[in-house]
Amino acid sequence: MPSVEKIIEDEISSPSVFKEKHKLYPEYTPSSLPHREKQLKQLAQLFKSFFSSPGEEMQRVMLVGSFGTGKTVTSKLFGASASSLASRNGIRLKYVHVNCYKSRTLPQIIYNISLDLGITLPQRGLSAQELMRGLIEELERRNTYAIVALDEFDYFALMSSGLNSIYVLVRAYDEYVNKKKRLHFIFISRSISTLENIDPSSSTYFLKNIVEFSPYTYSELYDILKERADEALYPGVISDDELKYISMIEGYDKGGSGSARTALEILVRAGESADSEKRSSITLDDIRKAHVIVKPELAMLQDQVSALDRHELVLYLSVIKALKGSGSGFVRIGDVEKIYRVLCEAYNLQPRRHTQVYTHILELRSMGFIQTKSSGKGFRGKSTLIGISAAPLYVLESKVEELLKRE
Ligand SMILES: Nc1ncnc2c1ncn2[C@@H]1O[C@H](COP(=O)(O)OP(=O)(O)OP(=O)(O)O)[C@@H](O)[C@H]1O
């Protein structure tokens, strides 16, 4: 065995498909946000009066959308741009982002807001109201405004202490009617329903200013992935078809979750898979492997293969072999049927007719073993296309063959 140092050195110095891997991480804030222009415009609209007459009213806005739909990154980019725009207009505005998973109580939240603004408040001995008063007075003294984003706000609201605390946040200026309103809030939440318990005297303030983030569609995810991949990977590492494949398995309109977070994570894992085998490009099987890592429920699906009957197994194997042979993400049902007939002979089965095969295909799809889509343009005649993202094909192939042999 080579020395430990040599092993580590070889690994570290081996080439990588990543040019700037960190640009694919969730913490990285990209400079542009495809398909979030509408939300940025809505935010700007809601803060418009701040720029025309700062301090006149307190802004309270709610960003709502499911996992990975860009709420955090949109809020951060908005905050950064609003601050520099304000500074060009001679207004001192700072953006602060607080995660309510990390700061779980109101005093912690106020303390961390102050810390980010460079304001030192006593860490102990003061109530939330007293801390809030200290923060407001210090902002006044410094002639500074702040937009505070409270991320994972639904988590905070769900906790019993959250309900009263929300009042303190949302109505912070109730006792300072004549003071300039220097604190503004962006609340970020996955759903509205978790906020239903909040007292209407607080919730009306932000529930009327909602910016919605819908799950990303196939083509939206493709645009996002393309931009991020161009920044983070070396040219030629991933093809357009492979980026479309990731967008297909995650796109909301194709039955996926519509999360850019998951799509980007699949891209990172697929790149790591290529790196681990010292290849200079990403393959479809790297993506399938990555998909299973990112979505562990797919690994369970692999186990459930053993519940399929013999006919379904042969049909599934035909799809696997057709995909392997084609090297693409999807194959036509007709090509699967050709292989299916040959395999039926090999496994001593009477092949089923086209309509029955089609029914089996739909069953396999509803069980999550395969994905289907219509061929659309670019193919002669309309046909059903079939793909598998549940696992790398070679893993599935040997599993299904083993099950067929056992039977
Ligand atoms: N339109 C977009 N363009 C480029 N990257 C995006 C876009 N939307 C989301 N992303 C990226 O997807 C990842 C997840 O985004 P973000 O954290 O903003 O989602 P979120 O809605 O706040 O999700 P969660 O509720 O899980 O926190 C980040 O890496 C972010 O940069």
PDB file of C-alpha atoms in Angstrom, residues 75-250:
ATOM      1  CA  SER A  75     -34.654  38.127   0.223  1.00  0.00           C
ATOM      2  CA  LYS A  76     -30.845  38.359   0.533  1.00  0.00           C
ATOM      3  CA  LEU A  77     -30.384  39.774  -2.956  1.00  0.00           C
ATOM      4  CA  PHE A  78     -33.216  42.233  -2.427  1.00  0.00           C
ATOM      5  CA  GLY A  79     -31.683  43.302   0.899  1.00  0.00           C
ATOM      6  CA  ALA A  80     -28.233  43.822  -0.600  1.00  0.00           C
ATOM      7  CA  SER A  81     -29.546  45.849  -3.535  1.00  0.00           C
ATOM      8  CA  ALA A  82     -31.945  47.900  -1.400  1.00  0.00           C
ATOM      9  CA  SER A  83     -29.083  48.798   0.959  1.00  0.00           C
ATOM     10  CA  SER A  84     -26.785  49.987  -1.796  1.00  0.00           C
ATOM     11  CA  LEU A  85     -29.603  51.887  -3.501  1.00  0.00           C
ATOM     12  CA  ALA A  86     -30.438  53.565  -0.187  1.00  0.00           C
ATOM     13  CA  SER A  87     -26.807  54.465   0.388  1.00  0.00           C
ATOM     14  CA  ARG A  88     -26.681  56.135  -3.056  1.00  0.00           C
ATOM     15  CA  ASN A  89     -29.663  58.215  -1.904  1.00  0.00           C
ATOM     16  CA  GLY A  90     -27.968  59.170   1.332  1.00  0.00           C
ATOM     17  CA  ILE A  91     -30.056  56.779   3.476  1.00  0.00           C
ATOM     18  CA  ARG A  92     -28.300  54.497   5.927  1.00  0.00           C
ATOM     19  CA  LEU A  93     -30.047  51.094   5.471  1.00  0.00           C
ATOM     20  CA  LYS A  94     -28.779  47.700   6.578  1.00  0.00           C
ATOM     21  CA  TYR A  95     -30.127  44.248   5.772  1.00  0.00           C
ATOM     22  CA  VAL A  96     -30.043  41.571   8.469  1.00  0.00           C
ATOM     23  CA  HIS A  97     -30.898  37.903   7.943  1.00  0.00           C
ATOM     24  CA  VAL A  98     -31.840  35.852  11.020  1.00  0.00           C
ATOM     25  CA  ASN A  99     -32.603  32.127  10.945  1.00  0.00           C
ATOM     26  CA  CYS A 100     -35.251  31.203  13.507  1.00  0.00           C
ATOM     27  CA  TYR A 101     -33.924  27.633  13.730  1.00  0.00           C
ATOM     28  CA  LYS A 102     -30.788  29.137  15.229  1.00  0.00           C
ATOM     29  CA  SER A 103     -32.289  32.043  17.170  1.00  0.00           C
ATOM     30  CA  ARG A 104     -35.253  30.397  18.811  1.00  0.00           C
ATOM     31  CA  THR A 105     -36.526  32.917  21.329  1.00  0.00           C
ATOM     32  CA  LEU A 106     -37.482  36.537  20.908  1.00  0.00           C
ATOM     33  CA  PRO A 107     -34.631  37.865  23.095  1.00  0.00           C
ATOM     34  CA  GLN A 108     -32.159  35.772  21.029  1.00  0.00           C
ATOM     35  CA  ILE A 109     -33.616  37.144  17.809  1.00  0.00           C
ATOM     36  CA  ILE A 110     -33.413  40.768  18.951  1.00  0.00           C
ATOM     37  CA  TYR A 111     -29.948  40.210  20.351  1.00  0.00           C
ATOM     38  CA  ASN A 112     -28.728  38.749  17.031  1.00  0.00           C
ATOM     39  CA  ILE A 113     -30.320  41.530  14.994  1.00  0.00           C
ATOM     40  CA  SER A 114     -28.426  44.048  17.151  1.00  0.00           C
ATOM     41  CA  LEU A 115     -25.194  42.114  16.823  1.00  0.00           C
ATOM     42  CA  ASP A 116     -25.459  42.147  13.029  1.00  0.00           C
ATOM     43  CA  LEU A 117     -26.079  45.877  13.130  1.00  0.00           C
ATOM     44  CA  GLY A 118     -23.009  46.374  15.298  1.00  0.00           C
ATOM     45  CA  ILE A 119     -25.141  47.373  18.296  1.00  0.00           C
ATOM     46  CA  THR A 120     -24.213  45.914  21.672  1.00  0.00           C
ATOM     47  CA  LEU A 121     -27.120  45.185  23.988  1.00  0.00           C
ATOM     48  CA  PRO A 122     -26.789  43.446  27.347  1.00  0.00           C
ATOM     49  CA  GLN A 123     -27.096  39.696  26.750  1.00  0.00           C
ATOM     50  CA  ARG A 124     -28.820  38.971  30.057  1.00  0.00           C
ATOM     51  CA  GLY A 125     -31.252  40.565  32.447  1.00  0.00           C
ATOM     52  CA  LEU A 126     -33.455  42.437  29.954  1.00  0.00           C
ATOM     53  CA  SER A 127     -36.915  41.407  28.788  1.00  0.00           C
ATOM     54  CA  ALA A 128     -37.698  41.145  25.062  1.00  0.00           C
ATOM     55  CA  GLN A 129     -39.575  44.465  25.199  1.00  0.00           C
ATOM     56  CA  GLU A 130     -36.619  46.185  26.885  1.00  0.00           C
ATOM     57  CA  LEU A 131     -34.220  44.775  24.296  1.00  0.00           C
ATOM     58  CA  MET A 132     -36.506  45.955  21.520  1.00  0.00           C
ATOM     59  CA  ARG A 133     -36.623  49.416  23.072  1.00  0.00           C
ATOM     60  CA  GLY A 134     -32.811  49.465  23.273  1.00  0.00           C
ATOM     61  CA  LEU A 135     -32.549  48.457  19.613  1.00  0.00           C
ATOM     62  CA  ILE A 136     -35.060  51.073  18.445  1.00  0.00           C
ATOM     63  CA  GLU A 137     -33.344  53.832  20.422  1.00  0.00           C
ATOM     64  CA  GLU A 138     -29.924  52.909  19.147  1.00  0.00           C
ATOM     65  CA  LEU A 139     -31.162  52.894  15.520  1.00  0.00           C
ATOM     66  CA  GLU A 140     -32.586  56.350  16.169  1.00  0.00           C
ATOM     67  CA  ARG A 141     -29.326  57.580  17.670  1.00  0.00           C
ATOM     68  CA  ARG A 142     -27.361  56.273  14.696  1.00  0.00           C
ATOM     69  CA  ASN A 143     -29.856  57.524  12.137  1.00  0.00           C
ATOM     70  CA  THR A 144     -29.947  54.016  10.641  1.00  0.00           C
ATOM     71  CA  TYR A 145     -32.735  51.906   9.120  1.00  0.00           C
ATOM     72  CA  ALA A 146     -32.857  48.099   9.015  1.00  0.00           C
ATOM     73  CA  ILE A 147     -34.660  45.457   6.972  1.00  0.00           C
ATOM     74  CA  VAL A 148     -34.721  42.316   9.078  1.00  0.00           C
ATOM     75  CA  ALA A 149     -35.524  38.997   7.398  1.00  0.00           C
ATOM     76  CA  LEU A 150     -36.748  36.295   9.770  1.00  0.00           C
ATOM     77  CA  ASP A 151     -36.171  33.002   7.950  1.00  0.00           C
ATOM     78  CA  GLU A 152     -38.029  29.805   8.967  1.00  0.00           C
ATOM     79  CA  PHE A 153     -40.550  32.106  10.613  1.00  0.00           C
ATOM     80  CA  ASP A 154     -43.219  29.352  10.656  1.00  0.00           C
ATOM     81  CA  TYR A 155     -41.020  27.430  13.070  1.00  0.00           C
ATOM     82  CA  PHE A 156     -40.872  30.425  15.384  1.00  0.00           C
ATOM     83  CA  ALA A 157     -44.622  31.008  15.072  1.00  0.00           C
ATOM     84  CA  LEU A 158     -45.388  27.376  15.890  1.00  0.00           C
ATOM     85  CA  MET A 159     -43.680  27.509  19.235  1.00  0.00           C
ATOM     86  CA  SER A 160     -45.994  28.499  22.055  1.00  0.00           C
ATOM     87  CA  SER A 161     -43.836  31.448  23.035  1.00  0.00           C
ATOM     88  CA  GLY A 162     -43.883  32.579  19.425  1.00  0.00           C
ATOM     89  CA  LEU A 163     -47.430  33.897  19.429  1.00  0.00           C
ATOM     90  CA  ASN A 164     -46.915  36.675  21.977  1.00  0.00           C
ATOM     91  CA  SER A 165     -43.454  37.373  20.642  1.00  0.00           C
ATOM     92  CA  ILE A 166     -44.815  38.014  17.179  1.00  0.00           C
ATOM     93  CA  TYR A 167     -46.835  40.862  18.622  1.00  0.00           C
ATOM     94  CA  VAL A 168     -43.659  42.463  19.983  1.00  0.00           C
ATOM     95  CA  LEU A 169     -42.005  42.218  16.570  1.00  0.00           C
ATOM     96  CA  VAL A 170     -44.862  43.186  14.314  1.00  0.00           C
ATOM     97  CA  ARG A 171     -46.094  46.054  16.479  1.00  0.00           C
ATOM     98  CA  ALA A 172     -42.687  47.223  17.667  1.00  0.00           C
ATOM     99  CA  TYR A 173     -43.574  50.861  16.999  1.00  0.00           C
ATOM    100  CA  ASP A 174     -46.954  50.903  18.699  1.00  0.00           C
ATOM    101  CA  GLU A 175     -45.551  52.782  21.665  1.00  0.00           C
ATOM    102  CA  TYR A 176     -43.481  55.125  19.479  1.00  0.00           C
ATOM    103  CA  VAL A 177     -46.185  56.672  17.343  1.00  0.00           C
ATOM    104  CA  ASN A 178     -44.181  59.809  16.629  1.00  0.00           C
ATOM    105  CA  LYS A 179     -40.811  58.188  16.040  1.00  0.00           C
ATOM    106  CA  LYS A 180     -39.412  57.330  12.649  1.00  0.00           C
ATOM    107  CA  LYS A 181     -40.087  53.682  11.786  1.00  0.00           C
ATOM    108  CA  ARG A 182     -36.577  52.342  11.368  1.00  0.00           C
ATOM    109  CA  LEU A 183     -37.216  48.603  11.674  1.00  0.00           C
ATOM    110  CA  HIS A 184     -38.833  46.738   8.792  1.00  0.00           C
ATOM    111  CA  PHE A 185     -39.511  43.016   8.550  1.00  0.00           C
ATOM    112  CA  ILE A 186     -39.506  40.333   5.872  1.00  0.00           C
ATOM    113  CA  PHE A 187     -41.016  37.139   7.302  1.00  0.00           C
ATOM    114  CA  ILE A 188     -40.110  33.942   5.411  1.00  0.00           C
ATOM    115  CA  SER A 189     -42.333  30.901   5.716  1.00  0.00           C
ATOM    116  CA  ARG A 190     -42.976  27.587   3.933  1.00  0.00           C
ATOM    117  CA  SER A 191     -46.742  27.856   4.330  1.00  0.00           C
ATOM    118  CA  ILE A 192     -49.478  30.169   5.441  1.00  0.00           C
ATOM    119  CA  SER A 193     -51.431  27.507   7.316  1.00  0.00           C
ATOM    120  CA  THR A 194     -48.895  27.373  10.171  1.00  0.00           C
ATOM    121  CA  LEU A 195     -49.534  31.064  10.737  1.00  0.00           C
ATOM    122  CA  GLU A 196     -53.288  30.683  11.129  1.00  0.00           C
ATOM    123  CA  ASN A 197     -53.048  30.562  14.919  1.00  0.00           C
ATOM    124  CA  ILE A 198     -51.494  33.984  15.122  1.00  0.00           C
ATOM    125  CA  ASP A 199     -53.720  36.605  16.609  1.00  0.00           C
ATOM    126  CA  PRO A 200     -55.334  38.627  13.799  1.00  0.00           C
ATOM    127  CA  SER A 201     -54.234  41.846  15.529  1.00  0.00           C
ATOM    128  CA  SER A 202     -50.671  40.847  14.517  1.00  0.00           C
ATOM    129  CA  SER A 203     -51.189  38.723  11.420  1.00  0.00           C
ATOM    130  CA  THR A 204     -53.206  41.277   9.438  1.00  0.00           C
ATOM    131  CA  TYR A 205     -50.035  43.365   9.198  1.00  0.00           C
ATOM    132  CA  PHE A 206     -48.135  40.864   7.138  1.00  0.00           C
ATOM    133  CA  LEU A 207     -50.828  38.622   5.666  1.00  0.00           C
ATOM    134  CA  LYS A 208     -51.913  41.454   3.412  1.00  0.00           C
ATOM    135  CA  ASN A 209     -48.406  41.794   1.990  1.00  0.00           C
ATOM    136  CA  ILE A 210     -47.669  38.307   0.689  1.00  0.00           C
ATOM    137  CA  VAL A 211     -45.149  37.484  -2.024  1.00  0.00           C
ATOM    138  CA  GLU A 212     -45.641  33.955  -3.305  1.00  0.00           C
ATOM    139  CA  PHE A 213     -42.908  31.622  -4.527  1.00  0.00           C
ATOM    140  CA  SER A 214     -44.293  28.794  -6.638  1.00  0.00           C
ATOM    141  CA  PRO A 215     -42.353  25.544  -7.134  1.00  0.00           C
ATOM    142  CA  TYR A 216     -40.100  25.684 -10.192  1.00  0.00           C
ATOM    143  CA  THR A 217     -41.187  24.024 -13.429  1.00  0.00           C
ATOM    144  CA  TYR A 218     -38.974  21.891 -15.649  1.00  0.00           C
ATOM    145  CA  SER A 219     -37.954  24.741 -17.931  1.00  0.00           C
ATOM    146  CA  GLU A 220     -37.376  27.158 -15.027  1.00  0.00           C
ATOM    147  CA  LEU A 221     -35.106  24.661 -13.292  1.00  0.00           C
ATOM    148  CA  TYR A 222     -33.223  24.137 -16.526  1.00  0.00           C
ATOM    149  CA  ASP A 223     -32.481  27.893 -16.791  1.00  0.00           C
ATOM    150  CA  ILE A 224     -31.337  28.013 -13.145  1.00  0.00           C
ATOM    151  CA  LEU A 225     -29.137  24.926 -13.455  1.00  0.00           C
ATOM    152  CA  LYS A 226     -27.633  26.112 -16.728  1.00  0.00           C
ATOM    153  CA  GLU A 227     -26.505  29.434 -15.229  1.00  0.00           C
ATOM    154  CA  ARG A 228     -25.127  27.872 -12.062  1.00  0.00           C
ATOM    155  CA  ALA A 229     -23.411  25.008 -13.938  1.00  0.00           C
ATOM    156  CA  ASP A 230     -21.711  27.487 -16.294  1.00  0.00           C
ATOM    157  CA  GLU A 231     -20.251  29.253 -13.260  1.00  0.00           C
ATOM    158  CA  ALA A 232     -19.306  26.218 -11.205  1.00  0.00           C
ATOM    159  CA  LEU A 233     -18.222  23.509 -13.674  1.00  0.00           C
ATOM    160  CA  TYR A 234     -15.546  23.380 -16.348  1.00  0.00           C
ATOM    161  CA  PRO A 235     -16.859  23.655 -19.926  1.00  0.00           C
ATOM    162  CA  GLY A 236     -18.054  20.359 -21.394  1.00  0.00           C
ATOM    163  CA  VAL A 237     -18.454  18.606 -18.029  1.00  0.00           C
ATOM    164  CA  ILE A 238     -22.225  18.317 -18.364  1.00  0.00           C
ATOM    165  CA  SER A 239     -24.348  18.288 -21.511  1.00  0.00           C
ATOM    166  CA  ASP A 240     -27.609  20.130 -22.061  1.00  0.00           C
ATOM    167  CA  ASP A 241     -29.468  16.822 -22.142  1.00  0.00           C
ATOM    168  CA  GLU A 242     -28.142  15.927 -18.703  1.00  0.00           C
ATOM    169  CA  LEU A 243     -29.143  19.305 -17.271  1.00  0.00           C
ATOM    170  CA  LYS A 244     -32.577  18.772 -18.805  1.00  0.00           C
ATOM    171  CA  TYR A 245     -32.683  15.357 -17.214  1.00  0.00           C
ATOM    172  CA  ILE A 246     -32.146  16.798 -13.718  1.00  0.00           C
ATOM    173  CA  SER A 247     -34.757  19.466 -14.453  1.00  0.00           C
ATOM    174  CA  MET A 248     -37.132  16.739 -15.583  1.00  0.00           C
ATOM    175  CA  ILE A 249     -36.869  14.689 -12.395  1.00  0.00           C
ATOM    176  CA  GLU A 250     -37.255  17.732 -10.158  1.00  0.00           C
TER     177      GLU A 250
END
